[in-house]
Short mmCIF file of C-alpha atoms in Angstrom, two decimals:
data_model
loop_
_atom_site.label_atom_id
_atom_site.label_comp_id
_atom_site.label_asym_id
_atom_site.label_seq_id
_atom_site.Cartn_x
_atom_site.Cartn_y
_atom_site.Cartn_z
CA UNK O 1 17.23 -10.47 25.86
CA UNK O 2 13.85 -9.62 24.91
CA UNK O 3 11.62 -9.36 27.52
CA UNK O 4 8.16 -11.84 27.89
CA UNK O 5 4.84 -9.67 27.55
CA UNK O 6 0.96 -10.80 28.30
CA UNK O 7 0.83 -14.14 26.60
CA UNK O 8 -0.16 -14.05 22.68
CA UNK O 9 -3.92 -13.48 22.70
CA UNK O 10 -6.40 -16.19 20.38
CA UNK O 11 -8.15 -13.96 17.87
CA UNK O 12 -10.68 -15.41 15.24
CA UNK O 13 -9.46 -15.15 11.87
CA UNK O 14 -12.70 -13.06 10.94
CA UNK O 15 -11.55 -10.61 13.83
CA UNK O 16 -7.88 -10.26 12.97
CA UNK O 17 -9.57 -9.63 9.19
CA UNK O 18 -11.59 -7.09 9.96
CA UNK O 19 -8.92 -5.30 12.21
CA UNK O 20 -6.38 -5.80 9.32
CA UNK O 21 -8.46 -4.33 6.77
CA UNK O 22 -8.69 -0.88 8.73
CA UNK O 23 -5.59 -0.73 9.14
CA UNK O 24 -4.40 -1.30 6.19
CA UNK O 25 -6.77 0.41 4.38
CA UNK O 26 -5.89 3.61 5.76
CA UNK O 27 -3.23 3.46 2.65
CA UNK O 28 -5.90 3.17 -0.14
CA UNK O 29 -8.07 5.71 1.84
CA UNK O 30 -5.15 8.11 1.65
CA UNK O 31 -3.91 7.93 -1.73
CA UNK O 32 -6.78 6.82 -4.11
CA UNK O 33 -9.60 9.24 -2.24
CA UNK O 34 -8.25 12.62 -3.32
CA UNK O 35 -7.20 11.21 -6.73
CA UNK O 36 -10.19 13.04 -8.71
CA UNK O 37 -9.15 16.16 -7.28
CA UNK O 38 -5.14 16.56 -8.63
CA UNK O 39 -6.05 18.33 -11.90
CA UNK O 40 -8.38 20.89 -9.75
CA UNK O 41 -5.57 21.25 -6.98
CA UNK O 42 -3.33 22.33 -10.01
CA UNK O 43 -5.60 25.12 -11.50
CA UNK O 44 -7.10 25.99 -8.03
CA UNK O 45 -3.74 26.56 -5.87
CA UNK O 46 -1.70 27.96 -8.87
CA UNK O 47 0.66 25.04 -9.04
CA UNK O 48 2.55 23.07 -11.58
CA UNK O 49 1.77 19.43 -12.71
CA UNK O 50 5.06 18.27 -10.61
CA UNK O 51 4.04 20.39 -7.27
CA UNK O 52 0.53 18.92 -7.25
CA UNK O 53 2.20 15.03 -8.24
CA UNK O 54 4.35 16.37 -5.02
CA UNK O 55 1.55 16.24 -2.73
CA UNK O 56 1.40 12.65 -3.66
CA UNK O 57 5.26 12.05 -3.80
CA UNK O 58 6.17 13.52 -0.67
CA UNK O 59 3.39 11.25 1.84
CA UNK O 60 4.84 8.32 -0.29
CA UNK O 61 8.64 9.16 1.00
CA UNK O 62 7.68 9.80 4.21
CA UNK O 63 5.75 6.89 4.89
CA UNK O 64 8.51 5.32 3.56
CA UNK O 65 10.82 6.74 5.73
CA UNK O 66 8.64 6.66 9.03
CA UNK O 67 7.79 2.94 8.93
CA UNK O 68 11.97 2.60 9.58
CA UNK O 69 11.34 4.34 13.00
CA UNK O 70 7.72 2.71 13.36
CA UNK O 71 8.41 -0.82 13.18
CA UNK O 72 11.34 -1.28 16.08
CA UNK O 73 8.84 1.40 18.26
CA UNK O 74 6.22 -1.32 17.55
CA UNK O 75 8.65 -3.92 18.54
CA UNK O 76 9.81 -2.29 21.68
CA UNK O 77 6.44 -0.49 23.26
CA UNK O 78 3.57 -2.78 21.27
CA UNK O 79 1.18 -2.43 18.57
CA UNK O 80 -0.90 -0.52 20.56
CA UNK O 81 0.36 2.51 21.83
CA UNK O 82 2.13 3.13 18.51
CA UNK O 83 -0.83 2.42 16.81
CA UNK O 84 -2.68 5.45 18.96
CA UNK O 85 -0.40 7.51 18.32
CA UNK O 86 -0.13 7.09 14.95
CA UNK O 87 -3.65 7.17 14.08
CA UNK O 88 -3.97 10.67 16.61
CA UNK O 89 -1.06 12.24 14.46
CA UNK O 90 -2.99 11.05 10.95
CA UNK O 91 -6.39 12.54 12.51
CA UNK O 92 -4.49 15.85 12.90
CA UNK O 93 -2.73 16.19 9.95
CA UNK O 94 -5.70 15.03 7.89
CA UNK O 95 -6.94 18.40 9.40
CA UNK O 96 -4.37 20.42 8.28
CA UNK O 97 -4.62 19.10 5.12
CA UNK O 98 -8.22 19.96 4.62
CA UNK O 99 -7.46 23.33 5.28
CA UNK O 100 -4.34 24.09 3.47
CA UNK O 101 -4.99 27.99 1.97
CA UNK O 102 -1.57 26.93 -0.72
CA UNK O 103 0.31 23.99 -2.11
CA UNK O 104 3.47 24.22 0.01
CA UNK O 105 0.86 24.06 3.27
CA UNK O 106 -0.82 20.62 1.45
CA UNK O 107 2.82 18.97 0.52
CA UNK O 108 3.64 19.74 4.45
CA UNK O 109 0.42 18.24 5.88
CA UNK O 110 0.81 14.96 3.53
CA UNK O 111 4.36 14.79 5.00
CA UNK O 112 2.39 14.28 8.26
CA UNK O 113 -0.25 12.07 7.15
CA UNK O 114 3.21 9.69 6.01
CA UNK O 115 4.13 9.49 9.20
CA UNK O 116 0.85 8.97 11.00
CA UNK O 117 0.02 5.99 8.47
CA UNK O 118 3.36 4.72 8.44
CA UNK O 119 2.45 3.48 12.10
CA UNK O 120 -0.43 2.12 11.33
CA UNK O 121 0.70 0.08 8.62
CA UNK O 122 3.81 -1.35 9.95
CA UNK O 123 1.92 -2.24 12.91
CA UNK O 124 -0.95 -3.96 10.88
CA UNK O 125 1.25 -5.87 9.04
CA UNK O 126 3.40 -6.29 12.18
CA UNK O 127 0.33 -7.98 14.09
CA UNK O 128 0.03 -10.48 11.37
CA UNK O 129 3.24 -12.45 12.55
CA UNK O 130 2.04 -12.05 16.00
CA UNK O 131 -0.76 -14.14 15.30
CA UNK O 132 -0.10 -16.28 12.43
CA UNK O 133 2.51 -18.47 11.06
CA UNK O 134 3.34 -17.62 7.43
CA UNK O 135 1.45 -19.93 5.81
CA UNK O 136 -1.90 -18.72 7.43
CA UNK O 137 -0.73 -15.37 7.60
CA UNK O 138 -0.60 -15.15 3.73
CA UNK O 139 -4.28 -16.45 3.45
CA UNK O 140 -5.71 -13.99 6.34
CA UNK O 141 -3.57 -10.87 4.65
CA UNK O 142 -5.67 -12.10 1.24
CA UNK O 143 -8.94 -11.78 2.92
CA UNK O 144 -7.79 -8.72 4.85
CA UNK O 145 -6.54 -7.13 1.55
CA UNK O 146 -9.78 -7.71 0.20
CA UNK O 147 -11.36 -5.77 2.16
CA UNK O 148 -9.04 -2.71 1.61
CA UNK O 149 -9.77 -3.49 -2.12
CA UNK O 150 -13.34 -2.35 -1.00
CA UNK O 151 -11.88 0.68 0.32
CA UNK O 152 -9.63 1.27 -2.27
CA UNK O 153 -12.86 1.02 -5.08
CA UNK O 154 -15.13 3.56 -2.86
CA UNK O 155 -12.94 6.53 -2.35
CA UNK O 156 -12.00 7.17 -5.60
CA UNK O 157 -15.71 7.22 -6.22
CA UNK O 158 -16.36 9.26 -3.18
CA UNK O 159 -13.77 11.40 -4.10
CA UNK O 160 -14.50 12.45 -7.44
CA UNK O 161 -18.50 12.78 -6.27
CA UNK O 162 -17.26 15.58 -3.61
CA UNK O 163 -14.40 17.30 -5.67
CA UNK O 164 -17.15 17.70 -8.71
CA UNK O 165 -20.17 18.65 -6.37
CA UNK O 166 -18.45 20.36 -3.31
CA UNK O 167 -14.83 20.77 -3.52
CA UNK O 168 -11.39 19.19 -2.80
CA UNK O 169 -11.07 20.36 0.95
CA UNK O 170 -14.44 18.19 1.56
CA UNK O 171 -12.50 15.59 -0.18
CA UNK O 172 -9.47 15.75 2.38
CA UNK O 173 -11.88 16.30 5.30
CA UNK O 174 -13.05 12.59 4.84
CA UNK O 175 -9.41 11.26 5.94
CA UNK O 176 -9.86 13.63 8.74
CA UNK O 177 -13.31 11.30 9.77
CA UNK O 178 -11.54 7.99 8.70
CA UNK O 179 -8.64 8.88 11.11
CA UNK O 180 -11.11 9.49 14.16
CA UNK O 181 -13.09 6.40 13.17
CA UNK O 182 -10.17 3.75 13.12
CA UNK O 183 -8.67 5.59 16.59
CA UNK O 184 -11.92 4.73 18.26
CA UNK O 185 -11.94 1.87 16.56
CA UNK O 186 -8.10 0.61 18.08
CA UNK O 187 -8.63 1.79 21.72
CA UNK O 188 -11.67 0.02 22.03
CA UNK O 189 -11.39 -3.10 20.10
CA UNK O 190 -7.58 -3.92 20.31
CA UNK O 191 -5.47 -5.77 23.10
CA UNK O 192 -1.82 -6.18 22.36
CA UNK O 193 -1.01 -8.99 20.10
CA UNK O 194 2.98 -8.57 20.52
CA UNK O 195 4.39 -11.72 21.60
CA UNK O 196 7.57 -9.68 23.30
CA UNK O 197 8.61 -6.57 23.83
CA UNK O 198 12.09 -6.31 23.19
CA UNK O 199 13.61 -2.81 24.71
CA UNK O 200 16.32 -3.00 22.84
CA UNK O 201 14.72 -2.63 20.08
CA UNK O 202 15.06 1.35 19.43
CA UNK O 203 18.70 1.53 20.38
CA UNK O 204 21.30 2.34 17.42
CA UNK O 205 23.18 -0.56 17.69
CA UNK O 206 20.43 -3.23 18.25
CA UNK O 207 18.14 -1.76 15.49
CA UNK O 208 21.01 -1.56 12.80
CA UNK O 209 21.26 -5.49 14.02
CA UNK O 210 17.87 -6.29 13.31
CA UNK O 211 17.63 -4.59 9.81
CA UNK O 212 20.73 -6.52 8.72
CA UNK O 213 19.50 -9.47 9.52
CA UNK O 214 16.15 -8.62 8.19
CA UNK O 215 17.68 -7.40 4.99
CA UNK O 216 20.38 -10.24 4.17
CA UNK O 217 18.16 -12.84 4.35
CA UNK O 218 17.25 -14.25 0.99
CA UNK O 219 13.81 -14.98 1.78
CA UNK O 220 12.93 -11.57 2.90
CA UNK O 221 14.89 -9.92 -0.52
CA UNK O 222 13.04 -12.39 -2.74
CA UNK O 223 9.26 -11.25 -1.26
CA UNK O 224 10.46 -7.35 -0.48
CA UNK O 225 11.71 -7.18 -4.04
CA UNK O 226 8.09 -8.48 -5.49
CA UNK O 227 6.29 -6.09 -3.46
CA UNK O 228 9.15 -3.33 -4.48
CA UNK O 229 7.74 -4.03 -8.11
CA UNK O 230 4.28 -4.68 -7.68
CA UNK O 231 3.24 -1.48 -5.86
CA UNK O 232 5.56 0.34 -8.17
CA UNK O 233 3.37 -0.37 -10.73
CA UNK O 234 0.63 0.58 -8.86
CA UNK O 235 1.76 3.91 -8.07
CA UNK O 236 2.40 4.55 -11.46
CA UNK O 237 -1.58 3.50 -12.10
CA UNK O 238 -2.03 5.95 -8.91
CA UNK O 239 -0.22 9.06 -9.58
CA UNK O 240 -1.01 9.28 -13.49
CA UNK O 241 -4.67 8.10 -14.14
CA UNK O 242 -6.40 11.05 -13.34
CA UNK O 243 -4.21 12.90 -15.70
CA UNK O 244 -4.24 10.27 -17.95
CA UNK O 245 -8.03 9.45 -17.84
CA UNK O 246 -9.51 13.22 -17.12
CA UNK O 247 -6.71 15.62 -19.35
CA UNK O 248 -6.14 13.34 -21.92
CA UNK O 249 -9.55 10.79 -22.76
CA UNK O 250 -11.50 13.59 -21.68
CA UNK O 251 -13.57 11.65 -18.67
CA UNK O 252 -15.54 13.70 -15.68
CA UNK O 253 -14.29 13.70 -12.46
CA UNK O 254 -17.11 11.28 -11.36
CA UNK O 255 -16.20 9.05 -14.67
CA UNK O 256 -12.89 8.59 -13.41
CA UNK O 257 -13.73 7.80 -9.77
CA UNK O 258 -15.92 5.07 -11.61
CA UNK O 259 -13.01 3.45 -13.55
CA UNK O 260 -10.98 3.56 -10.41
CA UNK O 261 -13.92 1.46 -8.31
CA UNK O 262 -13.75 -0.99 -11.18
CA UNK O 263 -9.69 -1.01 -11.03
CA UNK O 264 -10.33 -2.10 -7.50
CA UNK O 265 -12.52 -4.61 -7.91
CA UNK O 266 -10.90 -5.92 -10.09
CA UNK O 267 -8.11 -6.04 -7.17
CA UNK O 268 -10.67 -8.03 -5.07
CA UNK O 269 -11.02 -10.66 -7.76
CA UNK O 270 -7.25 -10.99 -7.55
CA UNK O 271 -7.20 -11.55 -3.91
CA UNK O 272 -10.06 -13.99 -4.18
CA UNK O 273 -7.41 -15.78 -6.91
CA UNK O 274 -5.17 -15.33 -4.75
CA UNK O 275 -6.84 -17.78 -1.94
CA UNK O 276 -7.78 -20.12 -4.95
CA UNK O 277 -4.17 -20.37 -6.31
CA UNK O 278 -2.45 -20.82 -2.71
CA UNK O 279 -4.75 -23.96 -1.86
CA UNK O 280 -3.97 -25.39 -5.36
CA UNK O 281 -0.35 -24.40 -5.73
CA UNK O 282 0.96 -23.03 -2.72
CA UNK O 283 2.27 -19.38 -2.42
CA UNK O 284 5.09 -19.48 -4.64
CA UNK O 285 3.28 -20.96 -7.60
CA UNK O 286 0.49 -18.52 -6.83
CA UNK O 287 3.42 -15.66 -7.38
CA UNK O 288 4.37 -17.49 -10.39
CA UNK O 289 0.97 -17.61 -12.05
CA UNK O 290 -0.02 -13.96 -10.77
CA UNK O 291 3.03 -12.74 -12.65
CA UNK O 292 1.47 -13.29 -15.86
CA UNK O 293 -1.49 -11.68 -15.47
CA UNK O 294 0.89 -8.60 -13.87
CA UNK O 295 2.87 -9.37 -17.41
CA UNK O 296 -0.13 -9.40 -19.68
CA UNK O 297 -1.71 -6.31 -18.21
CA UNK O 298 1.56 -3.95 -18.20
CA UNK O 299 2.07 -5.06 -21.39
CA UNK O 300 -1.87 -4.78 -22.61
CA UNK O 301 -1.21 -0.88 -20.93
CA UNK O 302 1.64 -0.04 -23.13
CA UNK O 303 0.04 -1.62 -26.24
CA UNK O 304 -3.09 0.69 -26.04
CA UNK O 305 -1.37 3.69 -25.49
CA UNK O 306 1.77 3.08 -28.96
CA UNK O 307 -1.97 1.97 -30.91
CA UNK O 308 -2.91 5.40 -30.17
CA UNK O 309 -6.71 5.13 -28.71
CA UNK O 310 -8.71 7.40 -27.68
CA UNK O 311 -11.22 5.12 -26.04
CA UNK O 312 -10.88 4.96 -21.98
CA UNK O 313 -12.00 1.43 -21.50
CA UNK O 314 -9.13 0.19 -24.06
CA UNK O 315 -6.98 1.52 -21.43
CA UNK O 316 -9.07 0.40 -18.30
CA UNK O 317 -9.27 -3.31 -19.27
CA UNK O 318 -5.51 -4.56 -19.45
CA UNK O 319 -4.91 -2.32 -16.34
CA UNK O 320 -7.88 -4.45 -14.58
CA UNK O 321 -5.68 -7.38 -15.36
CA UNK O 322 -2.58 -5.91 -13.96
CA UNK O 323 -4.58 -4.94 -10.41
CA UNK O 324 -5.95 -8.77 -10.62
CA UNK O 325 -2.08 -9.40 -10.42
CA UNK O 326 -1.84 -7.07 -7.69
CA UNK O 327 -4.24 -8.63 -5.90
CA UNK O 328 -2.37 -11.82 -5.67
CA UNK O 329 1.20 -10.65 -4.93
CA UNK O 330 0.38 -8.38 -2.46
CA UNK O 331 -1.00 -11.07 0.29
CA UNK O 332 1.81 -13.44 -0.75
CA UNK O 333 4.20 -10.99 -0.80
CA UNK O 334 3.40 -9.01 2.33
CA UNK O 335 3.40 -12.05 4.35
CA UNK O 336 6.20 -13.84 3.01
CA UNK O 337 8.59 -10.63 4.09
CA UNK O 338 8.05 -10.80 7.33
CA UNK O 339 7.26 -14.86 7.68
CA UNK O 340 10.65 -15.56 9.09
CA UNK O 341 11.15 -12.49 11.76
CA UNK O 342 8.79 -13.75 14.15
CA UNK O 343 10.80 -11.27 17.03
CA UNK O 344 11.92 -8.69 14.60
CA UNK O 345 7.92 -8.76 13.12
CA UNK O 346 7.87 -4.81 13.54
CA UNK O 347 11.40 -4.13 11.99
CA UNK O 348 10.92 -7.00 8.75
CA UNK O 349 7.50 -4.84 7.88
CA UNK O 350 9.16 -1.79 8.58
CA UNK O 351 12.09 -2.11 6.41
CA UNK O 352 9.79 -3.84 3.28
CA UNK O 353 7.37 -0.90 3.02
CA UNK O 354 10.33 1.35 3.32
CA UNK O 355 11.60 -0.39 -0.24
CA UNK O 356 7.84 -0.25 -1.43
CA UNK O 357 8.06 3.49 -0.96
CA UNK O 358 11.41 4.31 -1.95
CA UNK O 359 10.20 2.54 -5.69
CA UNK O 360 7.09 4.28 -5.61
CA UNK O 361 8.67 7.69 -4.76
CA UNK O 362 11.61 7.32 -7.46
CA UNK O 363 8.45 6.37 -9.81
CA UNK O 364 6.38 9.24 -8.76
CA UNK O 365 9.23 11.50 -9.50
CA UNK O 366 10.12 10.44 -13.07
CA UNK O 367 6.10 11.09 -13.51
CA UNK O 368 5.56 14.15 -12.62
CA UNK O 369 8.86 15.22 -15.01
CA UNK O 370 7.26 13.41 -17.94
CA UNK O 371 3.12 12.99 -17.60
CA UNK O 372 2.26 15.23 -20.43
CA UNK O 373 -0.76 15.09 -23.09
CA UNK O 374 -0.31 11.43 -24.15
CA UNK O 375 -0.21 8.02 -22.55
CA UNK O 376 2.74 6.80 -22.84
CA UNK O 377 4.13 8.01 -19.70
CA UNK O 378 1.96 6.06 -17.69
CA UNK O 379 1.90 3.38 -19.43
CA UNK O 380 5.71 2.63 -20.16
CA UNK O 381 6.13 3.05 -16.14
CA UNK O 382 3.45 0.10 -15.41
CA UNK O 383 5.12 -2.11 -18.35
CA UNK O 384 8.58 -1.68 -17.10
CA UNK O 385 7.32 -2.61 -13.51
CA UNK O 386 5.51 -5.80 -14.73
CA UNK O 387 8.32 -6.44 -16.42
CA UNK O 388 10.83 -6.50 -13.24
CA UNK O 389 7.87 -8.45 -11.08
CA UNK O 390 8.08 -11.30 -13.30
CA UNK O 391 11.48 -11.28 -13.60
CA UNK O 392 11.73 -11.70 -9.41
CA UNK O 393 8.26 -13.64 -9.66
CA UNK O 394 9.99 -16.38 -11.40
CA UNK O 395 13.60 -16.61 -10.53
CA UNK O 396 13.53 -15.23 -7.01
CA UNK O 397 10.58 -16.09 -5.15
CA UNK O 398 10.72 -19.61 -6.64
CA UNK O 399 14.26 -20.56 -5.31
CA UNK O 400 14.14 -18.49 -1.81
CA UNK O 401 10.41 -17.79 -1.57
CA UNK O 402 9.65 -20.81 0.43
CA UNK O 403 12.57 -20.95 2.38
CA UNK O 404 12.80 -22.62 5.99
CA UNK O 405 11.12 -20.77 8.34
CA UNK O 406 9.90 -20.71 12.29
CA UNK O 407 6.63 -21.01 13.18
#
């Protein structure tokens, strides 16, 4: 039986948002900031197009992986001391990866950085059950993700400003601050939010337990599977734009981090939406009506690049759409998966950003076998995944979306 921990802690909304959106952010902080500086890491460090789309494959996997572990350590010791040591792990590899002499050294240290930011995720997203039943949960995660959107449309920017004027290690070196920042940040500003600690929850047996009863219930497949597709599509956006925008329309590394800002603001508008649609139609017929801008923009992508344009704002405005999209499911979706699980919170968010990653990493690794001198690649990848999210948008996550659940 689990056992009983301090009682649940009251924490403002506005609190639990700005906590959130640190640690959560740590994702966008990690992926989109060092963006500019692929095509340099390929000519700089001697490596091929599918070694330097490694760098961003292989953090993807193992954050993947790691949040399996992460999420029943969360359950069974607390948010907090995972989230320490998770965060002390990311500072230290964000180290190493600032001053990786080769390629091989940088796909090692991002392997790291996975693991360090799979705790911090899973616990983030963990510590939204703790405190909110799924309903509110879904509204605080928008706000919260709105936030990260802020993150997500800075270090792009940042990124390509230091990789142009400084170089790529300075670039990396910035995860290495962010890391130190949000550790203070935790041990300072965070009590336990864990309802129960459950010390069974790390054992073999027990943890197999939770993740089939995580993963056979239909509401949890019906939100996993959105998210599955939605960030899917993002990755694509992720792993191929600075190819896409920098090789082949021929912007500078500062133009790019530009068009990446807007891409994220235009995520923020779709969390805003997403608050808007919610009150009006409730979650699942915010999903449904967030699927077709997802629909329209994937689509839009495609269209641009078969028409054959050389023009990088023909490309940048249907893929705005699709991150408005984004910015709906995500909330909806994130809090929807783990909605039901309030005493398997840690192991639910564990085992739906382990799907996110697997379909990112399987995405990531048709990429970096195809990205060549066109569009296409890219684009076909974000069509197909708008194409499956509206497909589980519609069917899914309107019969089993809204599904009985505790409070």
């Amino acid at each position: 039986m689990p056992l009983n921990s301090s009682p649940r802690p009251a924490v403002p909304p506005a609190a639990a948002v700005l906590l959130l959106t640190l640690l959560l952010g740590i994702q966008p902080v990690t992926t989109d900031l060092y963006l500019p500086a692929l095509p340099t890491l390929a000519s700089e460090l001697g490596a091929s197009m599918s070694a330097t789309q490694l760098t961003l494959s292989a953090l993807i996997l193992s954050f993947g992986l790691c949040q399996l572990v992460a999420g029943p350590l969360a359950d069974r010791f607390g948010r907090r001391p995972v989230l320490q040591v998770g965060l002390l792990v990311y500072t230290l590899a964000s180290v190493w990866a600032a001053l990786s002499p080769s390629i091989d050294a940088l796909v090692a240290a991002r392997v790291l950085q996975g693991t360090g930011m799979a705790a911090v995720v899973t616990c983030g997203r963990a510590i939204v059950r703790d405190l909110f039943a799924p309903a509110e949960g879904a509204k605080v995660m928008s706000r919260a993700l709105g936030g990260l959107g802020v993150i997500a449309m800075l270090s792009p920017l940042l990124g390509g400003v230091l990789v142009q004027w400084v170089n790529w290690h300075a670039a990396l070196a910035v995860l290495a601050v962010f890391g130190v920042g949000s550790l203070a940040f935790v041990s300072r500003h965070y009590g336990e939010t864990a309802p129960r600690l459950n010390p069974a929850a790390t054992q073999l047996a027990p943890m197999l337990a939770n993740w089939r009863a995580v993963a056979q219930h239909r509401t949890f497949q019906a939100w996993a599977l959105l998210l599955v597709c939605t960030y899917s599509g993002l990755f694509v956006i992720l792993a191929a734009s600075s190819f896409a925008y920098i090789q082949v329309l021929g912007l500078t590394r500062v133009g790019y981090g530009l068009v990446m800002a807007a891409n994220s603001l235009a995520y923020i508008g779709g969390t805003f939406l997403c608050r808007r649609l919610m009150l009006r139609f409730g979650v699942r017929g915010a999903v449904k009506r967030g699927a077709l801008l997802s629909l329209a923009g994937g689509l839009g992508m495609l269209g641009v690049a078969l028409a054959g344009t050389t023009h990088w704002w023909a490309l940048l405005l249907p893929q705005m759409v699709f991150a408005v999209g984004h910015g709906v499911h995500q909330p909806c979706g994130q809090s929807g998966a783990v909605g039901p699980f309030p005493d398997k919170a840690g192991a639910a968010a564990s085992l739906s950003g382990f799907g996110m990653m697997v379909g990112a990493f399987v995405a990531g690794w048709v990429l970096g076998r195809t990205l060549g001198g066109t569009l296409l690649p890219m684009t076909l990848g974000v069509a197909g995944c708008a194409c499956a999210l509206s497909l589980v948008a519609w069917t899914l996550v309107q019969r089993h979306g809204d599904a009985p659940q505790p409070a």
